PDB file of C-alpha atoms in Angstrom:
ATOM      1  CA  MET A   1      68.044  -7.568  17.146  1.00  0.00           C
ATOM      2  CA  SER A   2      64.918  -9.327  18.606  1.00  0.00           C
ATOM      3  CA  LYS A   3      61.348  -9.508  16.971  1.00  0.00           C
ATOM      4  CA  LYS A   4      58.587  -8.555  18.855  1.00  0.00           C
ATOM      5  CA  TYR A   5      55.016  -9.934  17.916  1.00  0.00           C
ATOM      6  CA  TYR A   6      51.810  -7.852  17.977  1.00  0.00           C
ATOM      7  CA  CYS A   7      48.456  -8.897  17.142  1.00  0.00           C
ATOM      8  CA  TYR A   8      45.336  -6.418  15.902  1.00  0.00           C
ATOM      9  CA  LEU A   9      42.614  -7.218  14.568  1.00  0.00           C
ATOM     10  CA  VAL A  10      41.344  -5.790  11.218  1.00  0.00           C
ATOM     11  CA  SER A  11      37.813  -5.978   9.459  1.00  0.00           C
ATOM     12  CA  TYR A  12      37.125  -8.667  11.689  1.00  0.00           C
ATOM     13  CA  PHE A  13      40.635 -11.082  10.928  1.00  0.00           C
ATOM     14  CA  VAL A  14      43.275 -11.076  13.384  1.00  0.00           C
ATOM     15  CA  VAL A  15      46.749 -10.489  11.889  1.00  0.00           C
ATOM     16  CA  LEU A  16      50.405 -11.221  13.272  1.00  0.00           C
ATOM     17  CA  VAL A  17      52.209  -8.449  12.845  1.00  0.00           C
ATOM     18  CA  VAL A  18      56.332  -8.858  13.154  1.00  0.00           C
ATOM     19  CA  CYS A  19      58.574  -5.678  13.524  1.00  0.00           C
ATOM     20  CA  THR A  20      61.822  -5.294  15.121  1.00  0.00           C
ATOM     21  CA  SER A  21      61.278  -1.933  16.156  1.00  0.00           C
ATOM     22  CA  TRP A  22      57.814  -0.813  17.743  1.00  0.00           C
ATOM     23  CA  THR A  23      57.648   2.774  19.760  1.00  0.00           C
ATOM     24  CA  ASP A  24      54.646   4.281  21.149  1.00  0.00           C
ATOM     25  CA  ARG A  25      54.678   7.228  17.980  1.00  0.00           C
ATOM     26  CA  ASN A  26      52.886   4.064  16.176  1.00  0.00           C
ATOM     27  CA  LEU A  27      50.023   3.874  18.638  1.00  0.00           C
ATOM     28  CA  PHE A  28      47.350   5.388  18.837  1.00  0.00           C
ATOM     29  CA  THR A  29      45.877   4.586  22.483  1.00  0.00           C
ATOM     30  CA  VAL A  30      42.197   5.558  22.682  1.00  0.00           C
ATOM     31  CA  TRP A  31      40.513   4.551  26.363  1.00  0.00           C
ATOM     32  CA  VAL A  32      37.534   3.990  27.331  1.00  0.00           C
ATOM     33  CA  LYS A  33      35.708   5.403  30.662  1.00  0.00           C
ATOM     34  CA  SER A  34      32.396   4.329  32.675  1.00  0.00           C
ATOM     35  CA  GLY A  35      30.763   7.524  32.639  1.00  0.00           C
ATOM     36  CA  ASP A  36      31.249   8.173  28.747  1.00  0.00           C
ATOM     37  CA  ILE A  37      34.751   9.392  28.979  1.00  0.00           C
ATOM     38  CA  ILE A  38      37.142   9.038  26.329  1.00  0.00           C
ATOM     39  CA  LEU A  39      41.219   9.008  26.487  1.00  0.00           C
ATOM     40  CA  VAL A  40      43.240   9.687  23.578  1.00  0.00           C
ATOM     41  CA  LYS A  41      46.924   8.957  24.284  1.00  0.00           C
ATOM     42  CA  GLY A  42      46.332   9.743  28.263  1.00  0.00           C
ATOM     43  CA  GLU A  43      44.081  12.957  27.022  1.00  0.00           C
ATOM     44  CA  GLU A  44      40.816  13.420  28.071  1.00  0.00           C
ATOM     45  CA  ARG A  45      39.023  14.006  24.813  1.00  0.00           C
ATOM     46  CA  LYS A  46      35.377  14.803  23.532  1.00  0.00           C
ATOM     47  CA  LEU A  47      33.563  12.157  20.878  1.00  0.00           C
ATOM     48  CA  SER A  48      33.054  14.922  18.671  1.00  0.00           C
ATOM     49  CA  ASP A  49      37.144  15.419  18.336  1.00  0.00           C
ATOM     50  CA  LEU A  50      37.607  11.884  18.189  1.00  0.00           C
ATOM     51  CA  LYS A  51      37.104  11.339  14.079  1.00  0.00           C
ATOM     52  CA  GLU A  52      39.331  14.195  13.629  1.00  0.00           C
ATOM     53  CA  LEU A  53      41.883  13.244  15.685  1.00  0.00           C
ATOM     54  CA  THR A  54      42.353  10.068  14.630  1.00  0.00           C
ATOM     55  CA  LYS A  55      42.390  11.031  11.183  1.00  0.00           C
ATOM     56  CA  GLU A  56      45.197  13.636  11.908  1.00  0.00           C
ATOM     57  CA  TYR A  57      46.973  10.584  13.193  1.00  0.00           C
ATOM     58  CA  ILE A  58      47.258   8.028  11.405  1.00  0.00           C
ATOM     59  CA  ALA A  59      47.671  10.331   7.810  1.00  0.00           C
ATOM     60  CA  ASN A  60      50.507  12.599   9.390  1.00  0.00           C
ATOM     61  CA  PRO A  61      50.688  14.502   6.391  1.00  0.00           C
ATOM     62  CA  ASN A  62      53.392  16.314   7.815  1.00  0.00           C
ATOM     63  CA  ASN A  63      55.491  13.535   8.449  1.00  0.00           C
ATOM     64  CA  GLU A  64      55.740  14.796  12.255  1.00  0.00           C
ATOM     65  CA  SER A  65      58.506  12.812  14.821  1.00  0.00           C
ATOM     66  CA  TRP A  66      55.176  12.868  17.249  1.00  0.00           C
ATOM     67  CA  LEU A  67      52.795  10.898  14.797  1.00  0.00           C
ATOM     68  CA  PRO A  68      52.972   7.619  13.312  1.00  0.00           C
ATOM     69  CA  SER A  69      56.060   6.318  10.806  1.00  0.00           C
ATOM     70  CA  LYS A  70      55.568   5.513   7.424  1.00  0.00           C
ATOM     71  CA  ARG A  71      57.200   2.998   4.876  1.00  0.00           C
ATOM     72  CA  SER A  72      57.611   3.022   1.811  1.00  0.00           C
ATOM     73  CA  LYS A  73      55.619   0.762  -0.162  1.00  0.00           C
ATOM     74  CA  ARG A  74      54.947   0.045  -3.782  1.00  0.00           C
ATOM     75  CA  VAL A  75      51.213   0.511  -4.571  1.00  0.00           C
ATOM     76  CA  HIS A  76      49.340  -0.522  -7.903  1.00  0.00           C
ATOM     77  CA  PHE A  77      47.552   3.479  -9.447  1.00  0.00           C
ATOM     78  CA  PHE A  78      50.348   4.974  -6.375  1.00  0.00           C
ATOM     79  CA  GLY A  79      53.780   3.948  -7.274  1.00  0.00           C
ATOM     80  CA  ASP A  80      56.403   3.753  -4.215  1.00  0.00           C
ATOM     81  CA  THR A  81      54.206   5.860  -1.752  1.00  0.00           C
ATOM     82  CA  GLN A  82      54.162   6.436   1.966  1.00  0.00           C
ATOM     83  CA  VAL A  83      51.578   3.827   3.887  1.00  0.00           C
ATOM     84  CA  SER A  84      51.532   4.552   7.744  1.00  0.00           C
ATOM     85  CA  ILE A  85      52.135   1.847  10.224  1.00  0.00           C
ATOM     86  CA  ALA A  86      49.899   2.838  12.977  1.00  0.00           C
ATOM     87  CA  VAL A  87      47.409   0.822  15.080  1.00  0.00           C
ATOM     88  CA  VAL A  88      44.579   2.414  16.425  1.00  0.00           C
ATOM     89  CA  SER A  89      44.191   0.469  20.135  1.00  0.00           C
ATOM     90  CA  ILE A  90      40.722   0.617  21.905  1.00  0.00           C
ATOM     91  CA  GLN A  91      40.813  -0.347  25.773  1.00  0.00           C
ATOM     92  CA  THR A  92      37.549  -0.109  27.897  1.00  0.00           C
ATOM     93  CA  ASP A  93      36.641  -0.438  31.187  1.00  0.00           C
ATOM     94  CA  ARG A  94      33.837  -3.182  31.942  1.00  0.00           C
ATOM     95  CA  ASP A  95      31.528  -1.491  32.906  1.00  0.00           C
ATOM     96  CA  VAL A  96      30.902   0.889  29.700  1.00  0.00           C
ATOM     97  CA  THR A  97      27.581   0.871  28.242  1.00  0.00           C
ATOM     98  CA  TYR A  98      27.708  -0.999  24.707  1.00  0.00           C
ATOM     99  CA  GLY A  99      26.025   1.869  23.473  1.00  0.00           C
ATOM    100  CA  PHE A 100      28.900   3.991  23.923  1.00  0.00           C
ATOM    101  CA  TYR A 101      31.896   1.763  22.820  1.00  0.00           C
ATOM    102  CA  ILE A 102      30.492   1.408  19.397  1.00  0.00           C
ATOM    103  CA  ASP A 103      29.487   5.438  19.050  1.00  0.00           C
ATOM    104  CA  VAL A 104      33.235   5.182  19.707  1.00  0.00           C
ATOM    105  CA  GLN A 105      34.145   2.407  17.092  1.00  0.00           C
ATOM    106  CA  ASN A 106      31.873   4.274  14.791  1.00  0.00           C
ATOM    107  CA  GLU A 107      34.018   7.272  14.768  1.00  0.00           C
ATOM    108  CA  LEU A 108      37.033   5.548  14.208  1.00  0.00           C
ATOM    109  CA  GLU A 109      35.973   3.901  11.018  1.00  0.00           C
ATOM    110  CA  LYS A 110      34.474   6.922   9.436  1.00  0.00           C
ATOM    111  CA  ALA A 111      38.428   8.643   9.871  1.00  0.00           C
ATOM    112  CA  TYR A 112      39.336   5.735   8.242  1.00  0.00           C
ATOM    113  CA  ALA A 113      36.311   5.747   5.674  1.00  0.00           C
ATOM    114  CA  GLU A 114      37.299   9.911   5.419  1.00  0.00           C
ATOM    115  CA  LEU A 115      40.429   9.493   4.442  1.00  0.00           C
ATOM    116  CA  ARG A 116      39.862   6.279   1.814  1.00  0.00           C
ATOM    117  CA  GLU A 117      37.446   8.926  -0.120  1.00  0.00           C
ATOM    118  CA  GLU A 118      39.610  12.256   0.078  1.00  0.00           C
ATOM    119  CA  LEU A 119      42.051  10.074  -1.435  1.00  0.00           C
ATOM    120  CA  ALA A 120      39.559   8.668  -3.990  1.00  0.00           C
ATOM    121  CA  GLN A 121      38.841  12.472  -4.889  1.00  0.00           C
ATOM    122  CA  LYS A 122      42.529  13.683  -4.873  1.00  0.00           C
ATOM    123  CA  LYS A 123      43.764  10.963  -7.262  1.00  0.00           C
ATOM    124  CA  PHE A 124      41.174   9.584  -9.344  1.00  0.00           C
ATOM    125  CA  GLY A 125      38.297  12.486  -9.101  1.00  0.00           C
ATOM    126  CA  THR A 126      35.509  10.344  -7.619  1.00  0.00           C
ATOM    127  CA  THR A 127      33.981   8.997  -4.923  1.00  0.00           C
ATOM    128  CA  TYR A 128      35.923   5.919  -3.425  1.00  0.00           C
ATOM    129  CA  GLY A 129      32.135   3.842  -4.029  1.00  0.00           C
ATOM    130  CA  SER A 130      32.102   4.472  -7.463  1.00  0.00           C
ATOM    131  CA  LEU A 131      36.022   3.135  -8.003  1.00  0.00           C
ATOM    132  CA  SER A 132      36.705  -0.670  -9.416  1.00  0.00           C
ATOM    133  CA  SER A 133      37.355  -2.998  -6.926  1.00  0.00           C
ATOM    134  CA  LYS A 134      41.142  -2.657  -8.124  1.00  0.00           C
ATOM    135  CA  LYS A 135      41.765   1.087  -7.174  1.00  0.00           C
ATOM    136  CA  GLN A 136      39.857   0.104  -3.664  1.00  0.00           C
ATOM    137  CA  LYS A 137      42.485  -2.094  -3.379  1.00  0.00           C
ATOM    138  CA  ALA A 138      45.129   0.378  -3.802  1.00  0.00           C
ATOM    139  CA  ILE A 139      43.168   3.024  -1.258  1.00  0.00           C
ATOM    140  CA  ASN A 140      43.177   0.733   1.119  1.00  0.00           C
ATOM    141  CA  THR A 141      46.707  -0.473   0.839  1.00  0.00           C
ATOM    142  CA  VAL A 142      47.794   3.332   1.584  1.00  0.00           C
ATOM    143  CA  PHE A 143      45.239   3.515   4.255  1.00  0.00           C
ATOM    144  CA  PRO A 144      44.641  -0.197   5.894  1.00  0.00           C
ATOM    145  CA  ILE A 145      42.122  -0.111   9.032  1.00  0.00           C
ATOM    146  CA  ARG A 146      44.475  -1.410  11.528  1.00  0.00           C
ATOM    147  CA  ILE A 147      41.883  -0.929  14.869  1.00  0.00           C
ATOM    148  CA  SER A 148      43.025  -3.498  18.126  1.00  0.00           C
ATOM    149  CA  GLU A 149      40.383  -4.435  20.681  1.00  0.00           C
ATOM    150  CA  ALA A 150      42.695  -4.560  23.667  1.00  0.00           C
ATOM    151  CA  GLU A 151      41.503  -6.221  27.206  1.00  0.00           C
ATOM    152  CA  PRO A 152      41.611  -3.603  29.285  1.00  0.00           C
ATOM    153  CA  ASN A 153      45.140  -3.093  31.624  1.00  0.00           C
ATOM    154  CA  TRP A 154      42.857  -1.458  34.794  1.00  0.00           C
ATOM    155  CA  VAL A 155      39.084  -2.753  35.799  1.00  0.00           C
ATOM    156  CA  ARG A 156      37.231  -1.771  38.292  1.00  0.00           C
ATOM    157  CA  GLY A 157      36.366  -4.698  40.853  1.00  0.00           C
ATOM    158  CA  LYS A 158      32.753  -4.875  42.448  1.00  0.00           C
ATOM    159  CA  ASP A 159      33.721  -3.546  45.356  1.00  0.00           C
ATOM    160  CA  GLY A 160      34.208  -0.062  43.156  1.00  0.00           C
ATOM    161  CA  GLU A 161      38.159  -0.342  43.525  1.00  0.00           C
ATOM    162  CA  LEU A 162      40.460   0.196  40.312  1.00  0.00           C
ATOM    163  CA  ARG A 163      42.984  -2.439  40.057  1.00  0.00           C
ATOM    164  CA  ARG A 164      44.996  -4.130  37.494  1.00  0.00           C
ATOM    165  CA  ASN A 165      43.314  -6.912  35.396  1.00  0.00           C
ATOM    166  CA  SER A 166      44.780 -10.321  35.989  1.00  0.00           C
ATOM    167  CA  SER A 167      42.832 -12.610  32.997  1.00  0.00           C
ATOM    168  CA  TRP A 168      43.767 -15.594  32.090  1.00  0.00           C
ATOM    169  CA  TYR A 169      45.633 -14.198  29.230  1.00  0.00           C
ATOM    170  CA  TYR A 170      48.036 -11.439  30.978  1.00  0.00           C
TER     171      TYR A 170
END
């Protein structure tokens, strides 16, 4: 069986993941287009809906087959628990405003923060911020932030035409 390699940004560190199998269900693609348009897994969505969509996707509370897979992992304070292997991938058009891009990034980070806060309340009865560093680390293991900032596959040329990205690393 061939191995596939995936890179993604985790808290400003690039992490290389080696997987023997990977499916589209584990990749939450967010395409930020010019004109403040967001496509989530190919469907147009509002910025105000992005946080809740991301939370539902990452948590996959009912183990839905169209949401990301989970793997069993031993986590301090939690024992054997199911951890999502989801990766959130952001792709942007080159002419997206920086402010809108930051708004999208903030919504994604809020989703992770809320999931961690909800788990802290449920498991320990207190806020995430008031937990010891060991308990925070355990919650971070259950909900690891995996956000990939991918180069766009399609870009608009100077003539306004949409064309395949031909960057040097493609």
